[in-house]
mmCIF file of C-alpha atoms in Angstrom:
data_model
loop_
_atom_site.group_PDB
_atom_site.id
_atom_site.type_symbol
_atom_site.label_atom_id
_atom_site.label_comp_id
_atom_site.label_asym_id
_atom_site.label_seq_id
_atom_site.Cartn_x
_atom_site.Cartn_y
_atom_site.Cartn_z
ATOM 1 C CA MET A 9 -16.319 14.480 -13.699
ATOM 2 C CA SER A 10 -17.566 13.937 -10.152
ATOM 3 C CA PRO A 11 -15.143 14.668 -7.303
ATOM 4 C CA LEU A 12 -13.501 11.801 -5.507
ATOM 5 C CA SER A 13 -14.232 11.041 -1.894
ATOM 6 C CA VAL A 14 -10.851 10.035 -0.509
ATOM 7 C CA LEU A 15 -9.995 8.878 2.998
ATOM 8 C CA ALA A 16 -6.376 8.619 4.119
ATOM 9 C CA VAL A 17 -5.890 5.237 5.797
ATOM 10 C CA VAL A 18 -2.767 5.014 7.970
ATOM 11 C CA PRO A 19 -1.797 1.730 9.690
ATOM 12 C CA VAL A 20 -0.081 2.570 12.976
ATOM 13 C CA TYR A 21 1.961 0.313 15.237
ATOM 14 C CA ASN A 22 3.959 2.174 17.886
ATOM 15 C CA HIS A 23 4.742 5.219 15.725
ATOM 16 C CA GLY A 24 3.732 7.694 18.426
ATOM 17 C CA GLU A 25 6.593 10.113 17.735
ATOM 18 C CA ALA A 26 6.135 10.351 13.976
ATOM 19 C CA ILE A 27 2.393 10.027 13.430
ATOM 20 C CA GLY A 28 1.486 13.569 14.470
ATOM 21 C CA ALA A 29 3.499 15.115 11.640
ATOM 22 C CA VAL A 30 2.035 12.645 9.130
ATOM 23 C CA VAL A 31 -1.528 13.462 10.191
ATOM 24 C CA HIS A 32 -0.809 17.197 10.153
ATOM 25 C CA SER A 33 0.485 16.918 6.576
ATOM 26 C CA LEU A 34 -2.541 14.922 5.416
ATOM 27 C CA ARG A 35 -4.952 17.370 7.022
ATOM 28 C CA GLY A 36 -3.030 20.197 5.374
ATOM 29 C CA HIS A 37 -4.113 18.705 2.046
ATOM 30 C CA GLY A 38 -7.721 18.538 3.213
ATOM 31 C CA LEU A 39 -7.909 14.768 3.626
ATOM 32 C CA PRO A 40 -9.906 13.124 6.414
ATOM 33 C CA VAL A 41 -7.769 10.549 8.197
ATOM 34 C CA LEU A 42 -8.441 7.062 9.533
ATOM 35 C CA LEU A 43 -5.740 5.857 11.933
ATOM 36 C CA VAL A 44 -5.814 2.075 12.276
ATOM 37 C CA ASP A 45 -4.204 1.316 15.634
ATOM 38 C CA ASP A 46 -2.712 -2.138 15.112
ATOM 39 C CA GLY A 47 -2.371 -3.072 18.797
ATOM 40 C CA SER A 48 0.025 -0.239 19.710
ATOM 41 C CA GLU A 49 1.412 0.213 23.202
ATOM 42 C CA PRO A 50 -0.482 2.615 25.512
ATOM 43 C CA GLY A 51 1.728 5.634 24.853
ATOM 44 C CA CYS A 52 1.170 5.527 21.100
ATOM 45 C CA ALA A 53 -2.547 4.747 21.572
ATOM 46 C CA ALA A 54 -2.857 7.880 23.705
ATOM 47 C CA VAL A 55 -1.213 9.990 20.982
ATOM 48 C CA LEU A 56 -3.729 8.679 18.437
ATOM 49 C CA ASP A 57 -6.624 9.477 20.762
ATOM 50 C CA GLN A 58 -5.308 13.026 21.231
ATOM 51 C CA LEU A 59 -5.079 13.545 17.481
ATOM 52 C CA ALA A 60 -8.648 12.323 17.003
ATOM 53 C CA ALA A 61 -9.938 14.451 19.859
ATOM 54 C CA ALA A 62 -8.459 17.584 18.269
ATOM 55 C CA GLU A 63 -10.523 17.094 15.075
ATOM 56 C CA PRO A 64 -13.193 14.482 15.764
ATOM 57 C CA ALA A 65 -15.035 15.178 12.513
ATOM 58 C CA GLN A 66 -11.918 14.631 10.386
ATOM 59 C CA ILE A 67 -9.687 12.177 12.295
ATOM 60 C CA ARG A 68 -10.889 8.787 13.427
ATOM 61 C CA VAL A 69 -9.160 5.924 15.255
ATOM 62 C CA GLU A 70 -10.051 2.324 14.478
ATOM 63 C CA ARG A 71 -8.503 0.150 17.165
ATOM 64 C CA LEU A 72 -7.525 -3.484 16.616
ATOM 65 C CA ALA A 73 -7.343 -5.404 19.891
ATOM 66 C CA VAL A 74 -4.500 -7.630 18.674
ATOM 67 C CA ASN A 75 -1.667 -6.790 16.316
ATOM 68 C CA GLN A 76 -2.591 -8.097 12.865
ATOM 69 C CA GLY A 77 0.310 -6.774 10.816
ATOM 70 C CA LYS A 78 0.372 -3.976 8.254
ATOM 71 C CA GLY A 79 -1.796 -5.932 5.837
ATOM 72 C CA GLY A 80 -4.373 -6.824 8.456
ATOM 73 C CA ALA A 81 -4.569 -3.183 9.561
ATOM 74 C CA MET A 82 -4.888 -1.936 5.983
ATOM 75 C CA MET A 83 -7.639 -4.414 5.142
ATOM 76 C CA ALA A 84 -9.599 -3.353 8.215
ATOM 77 C CA GLY A 85 -9.154 0.278 7.194
ATOM 78 C CA LEU A 86 -10.137 -0.294 3.569
ATOM 79 C CA ARG A 87 -13.317 -2.124 4.539
ATOM 80 C CA LEU A 88 -14.261 0.648 6.964
ATOM 81 C CA ALA A 89 -13.503 3.356 4.380
ATOM 82 C CA LEU A 90 -15.916 1.756 1.920
ATOM 83 C CA ALA A 91 -18.559 1.265 4.633
ATOM 84 C CA LEU A 92 -18.270 4.975 5.471
ATOM 85 C CA GLY A 93 -19.099 5.849 1.861
ATOM 86 C CA TYR A 94 -15.686 6.814 0.472
ATOM 87 C CA SER A 95 -14.812 5.975 -3.130
ATOM 88 C CA HIS A 96 -11.024 5.840 -2.693
ATOM 89 C CA ALA A 97 -8.438 5.338 0.037
ATOM 90 C CA LEU A 98 -4.971 6.845 0.168
ATOM 91 C CA GLN A 99 -2.457 4.650 1.975
ATOM 92 C CA ILE A 100 0.654 6.185 3.514
ATOM 93 C CA ASP A 101 3.099 4.900 6.122
ATOM 94 C CA ALA A 102 3.000 6.187 9.693
ATOM 95 C CA ASP A 103 6.767 6.582 10.108
ATOM 96 C CA GLY A 104 7.143 9.715 7.991
ATOM 97 C CA GLN A 105 9.258 8.156 5.229
ATOM 98 C CA HIS A 106 6.832 9.228 2.494
ATOM 99 C CA GLU A 107 6.732 12.758 1.118
ATOM 100 C CA ALA A 108 3.237 13.977 1.956
ATOM 101 C CA ALA A 109 3.826 17.045 -0.213
ATOM 102 C CA ASP A 110 3.209 14.685 -3.156
ATOM 103 C CA VAL A 111 -0.367 13.942 -2.027
ATOM 104 C CA PRO A 112 -1.894 16.433 -4.525
ATOM 105 C CA ARG A 113 -0.175 14.621 -7.408
ATOM 106 C CA PHE A 114 -1.699 11.306 -6.311
ATOM 107 C CA LEU A 115 -5.112 12.894 -5.903
ATOM 108 C CA ALA A 116 -4.956 14.544 -9.331
ATOM 109 C CA LEU A 117 -4.146 11.221 -10.985
ATOM 110 C CA ALA A 118 -6.962 9.464 -9.149
ATOM 111 C CA GLN A 119 -9.364 12.230 -10.157
ATOM 112 C CA ALA A 120 -8.382 11.885 -13.808
ATOM 113 C CA HIS A 121 -8.341 8.052 -13.685
ATOM 114 C CA PRO A 122 -10.755 6.993 -10.924
ATOM 115 C CA ARG A 123 -10.724 3.307 -11.867
ATOM 116 C CA HIS A 124 -6.951 3.035 -11.745
ATOM 117 C CA PHE A 125 -4.671 1.993 -8.907
ATOM 118 C CA ILE A 126 -2.221 4.852 -8.277
ATOM 119 C CA CYS A 127 1.056 3.516 -6.901
ATOM 120 C CA GLY A 128 4.099 5.390 -5.672
ATOM 121 C CA CYS A 129 7.410 4.794 -7.446
ATOM 122 C CA PRO A 130 10.143 5.685 -4.929
ATOM 123 C CA ILE A 131 12.900 8.195 -5.511
ATOM 124 C CA TYR A 132 15.369 7.448 -2.724
ATOM 125 C CA ASP A 133 17.886 9.700 -1.055
ATOM 126 C CA GLU A 134 21.132 8.589 0.567
ATOM 127 C CA SER A 135 19.327 7.471 3.752
ATOM 128 C CA VAL A 136 17.967 4.287 2.177
ATOM 129 C CA PRO A 137 19.559 1.098 3.584
ATOM 130 C CA LYS A 138 21.424 -0.485 0.685
ATOM 131 C CA ALA A 139 20.374 -4.035 1.624
ATOM 132 C CA ARG A 140 16.717 -2.996 1.504
ATOM 133 C CA LEU A 141 17.232 -1.181 -1.803
ATOM 134 C CA TYR A 142 18.922 -4.082 -3.576
ATOM 135 C CA GLY A 143 16.523 -6.611 -2.081
ATOM 136 C CA ARG A 144 13.575 -4.845 -3.715
ATOM 137 C CA TYR A 145 14.814 -5.762 -7.181
ATOM 138 C CA ALA A 146 14.156 -9.462 -6.628
ATOM 139 C CA THR A 147 10.542 -8.594 -5.815
ATOM 140 C CA HIS A 148 10.290 -6.336 -8.886
ATOM 141 C CA ILE A 149 11.373 -9.216 -11.126
ATOM 142 C CA TRP A 150 8.917 -11.645 -9.552
ATOM 143 C CA VAL A 151 6.074 -9.138 -9.910
ATOM 144 C CA TRP A 152 6.899 -8.596 -13.584
ATOM 145 C CA ILE A 153 6.890 -12.396 -14.071
ATOM 146 C CA ASN A 154 3.663 -12.915 -12.138
ATOM 147 C CA THR A 155 1.821 -10.177 -14.038
ATOM 148 C CA LEU A 156 3.585 -10.721 -17.388
ATOM 149 C CA SER A 157 3.926 -6.957 -17.403
ATOM 150 C CA MET A 158 6.245 -4.153 -16.352
ATOM 151 C CA GLU A 159 3.232 -1.878 -15.818
ATOM 152 C CA LEU A 160 3.837 -1.754 -12.058
ATOM 153 C CA ARG A 161 7.233 -0.203 -11.421
ATOM 154 C CA ASP A 162 7.459 -0.726 -7.640
ATOM 155 C CA SER A 163 5.001 -2.994 -5.828
ATOM 156 C CA MET A 164 6.505 -2.410 -2.365
ATOM 157 C CA CYS A 165 5.840 1.295 -2.021
ATOM 158 C CA GLY A 166 3.242 1.902 0.691
ATOM 159 C CA PHE A 167 2.167 5.291 -0.703
ATOM 160 C CA ARG A 168 -0.789 4.650 -3.035
ATOM 161 C CA ILE A 169 -4.461 5.245 -3.801
ATOM 162 C CA TYR A 170 -6.927 2.381 -4.149
ATOM 163 C CA PRO A 171 -10.320 2.481 -5.885
ATOM 164 C CA LEU A 172 -12.275 1.001 -2.992
ATOM 165 C CA ALA A 173 -15.021 -1.003 -4.683
ATOM 166 C CA PRO A 174 -12.745 -3.430 -6.598
ATOM 167 C CA THR A 175 -10.156 -3.477 -3.821
ATOM 168 C CA VAL A 176 -12.573 -4.455 -1.057
ATOM 169 C CA ALA A 177 -14.242 -6.977 -3.369
ATOM 170 C CA LEU A 178 -10.791 -8.525 -3.806
ATOM 171 C CA ILE A 179 -9.860 -8.719 -0.130
ATOM 172 C CA ASP A 180 -13.300 -10.116 0.707
ATOM 173 C CA SER A 181 -12.918 -12.961 -1.783
ATOM 174 C CA VAL A 182 -9.239 -13.969 -1.594
ATOM 175 C CA GLN A 183 -6.885 -14.611 1.305
ATOM 176 C CA ILE A 184 -4.127 -11.995 1.130
ATOM 177 C CA GLY A 185 -0.967 -11.709 3.212
ATOM 178 C CA ARG A 186 -1.554 -9.748 6.388
ATOM 179 C CA ARG A 187 1.962 -8.498 7.080
ATOM 180 C CA MET A 188 4.752 -7.030 4.941
ATOM 181 C CA ASP A 189 3.663 -9.192 2.004
ATOM 182 C CA PHE A 190 0.385 -7.282 1.717
ATOM 183 C CA ASP A 191 1.499 -4.354 -0.459
ATOM 184 C CA VAL A 192 2.960 -6.620 -3.132
ATOM 185 C CA GLU A 193 0.221 -9.239 -3.154
ATOM 186 C CA ILE A 194 -2.723 -6.876 -3.354
ATOM 187 C CA ALA A 195 -1.054 -4.989 -6.206
ATOM 188 C CA VAL A 196 -0.486 -8.178 -8.221
ATOM 189 C CA ARG A 197 -4.015 -9.421 -7.595
ATOM 190 C CA LEU A 198 -5.554 -6.089 -8.588
ATOM 191 C CA ILE A 199 -3.677 -6.309 -11.893
ATOM 192 C CA TRP A 200 -4.914 -9.877 -12.341
ATOM 193 C CA ARG A 201 -8.452 -8.511 -11.961
ATOM 194 C CA GLY A 202 -7.912 -5.976 -14.706
ATOM 195 C CA VAL A 203 -7.315 -2.860 -12.596
ATOM 196 C CA ARG A 204 -4.875 -0.613 -14.444
ATOM 197 C CA VAL A 205 -1.886 0.982 -12.730
ATOM 198 C CA ILE A 206 -0.425 4.477 -12.831
ATOM 199 C CA ASN A 207 3.033 4.949 -11.295
ATOM 200 C CA GLN A 208 3.651 8.249 -9.514
ATOM 201 C CA PRO A 209 7.282 9.095 -8.668
ATOM 202 C CA THR A 210 7.638 10.175 -5.063
ATOM 203 C CA ARG A 211 10.514 10.884 -2.718
ATOM 204 C CA VAL A 212 11.183 8.393 0.076
ATOM 205 C CA SER A 213 13.566 8.838 3.002
ATOM 206 C CA TYR A 214 14.507 6.705 5.976
ATOM 207 C CA PRO A 215 14.774 8.864 9.123
ATOM 208 C CA SER A 216 17.739 7.862 11.258
ATOM 209 C CA ASP A 217 15.492 7.693 14.340
ATOM 210 C CA GLY A 218 12.596 6.041 12.498
ATOM 211 C CA ILE A 219 10.958 2.802 13.635
ATOM 212 C CA SER A 220 10.896 -0.065 11.168
ATOM 213 C CA HIS A 221 8.852 -3.186 11.798
ATOM 214 C CA PHE A 222 10.419 -5.071 8.911
ATOM 215 C CA ARG A 223 11.867 -8.329 10.253
ATOM 216 C CA ALA A 224 14.603 -9.299 7.832
ATOM 217 C CA LEU A 225 14.426 -13.090 8.132
ATOM 218 C CA HIS A 226 10.753 -13.594 8.923
ATOM 219 C CA ASP A 227 9.386 -11.077 6.434
ATOM 220 C CA ASN A 228 11.725 -12.168 3.648
ATOM 221 C CA VAL A 229 10.493 -15.738 4.129
ATOM 222 C CA LEU A 230 6.890 -14.485 3.985
ATOM 223 C CA ILE A 231 7.601 -12.540 0.815
ATOM 224 C CA SER A 232 9.380 -15.484 -0.817
ATOM 225 C CA TRP A 233 6.434 -17.762 -0.049
ATOM 226 C CA MET A 234 4.069 -15.117 -1.418
ATOM 227 C CA HIS A 235 5.986 -14.969 -4.711
ATOM 228 C CA THR A 236 5.778 -18.762 -4.966
ATOM 229 C CA ARG A 237 2.016 -18.758 -4.363
ATOM 230 C CA LEU A 238 1.504 -15.974 -6.859
ATOM 231 C CA PHE A 239 3.574 -17.755 -9.491
ATOM 232 C CA PHE A 240 1.408 -20.850 -9.302
ATOM 233 C CA GLY A 241 -1.658 -18.603 -9.244
ATOM 234 C CA MET A 242 -0.401 -16.894 -12.381
ATOM 235 C CA LEU A 243 -0.110 -20.113 -14.397
ATOM 236 C CA PRO A 244 -3.855 -20.727 -14.903
ATOM 237 C CA ARG A 245 -4.232 -17.013 -15.714
ATOM 238 C CA LEU A 246 -1.451 -17.171 -18.307
ATOM 239 C CA PRO A 247 -3.693 -17.123 -21.422
ATOM 240 C CA LEU A 248 -5.661 -14.109 -20.153
ATOM 241 C CA LEU A 249 -2.501 -12.215 -19.161
ATOM 242 C CA LEU A 250 -0.922 -12.925 -22.529
ATOM 243 C CA TRP A 251 -4.048 -11.789 -24.313
ATOM 244 C CA ARG A 252 -4.091 -8.536 -22.361
ATOM 245 C CA ARG A 253 -0.405 -7.963 -23.044
ATOM 246 C CA PHE A 254 -0.604 -8.389 -26.800
ATOM 247 C CA SER A 255 -4.030 -6.853 -27.359
ATOM 248 C CA LYS A 256 -3.021 -3.423 -26.059
#
């Protein structure tokens, strides 16, 4: 089996205090890193430039002139990763909430199943905001409805590995949410296209001094509208999804 070529793609928006530790952890696992600066303020931008200057062959900054949201930053990073010749991209959040020590588990699964989408399944500690935790279950139910499957255990986890060829083909052909709706929508649409999922349990924490860009009202409206669009997109796919479900 040929080795994977994996690039860590990290969308960054004003996470200057946390991003250094995230990059250090990724480099500790031997991964090259692409930092997508999503219109950060000058202080954070300077931190990213310093990180890249320390290891220019392994750390790269892709700078977006205007903030495009997490989804917009990820799509820019995924397209660049494929253009640079990588086969897979590992996505991880810039705020340090994901357990980078689990990176080898994700990589091992991708190596064994290179055509699969490897998605984190969070194991939370007591730091998780209860409103955020309970709110995720509504999304889980909608995803199970819209895929007619419980194959994907948690569509909101931003710690995952994408096979780049089918993923970039998807984002180049369909309009996908560019903000906090991105993680869910791209996962559902990959399943619609026949990409299989493997769920990898991983610890998630919410640092007390962490920066969250989740806007409760605005992003919940975006996510609700996304679920509605996906539901009506699922209906014409219903025969194919049913066939897949019962032919396994």
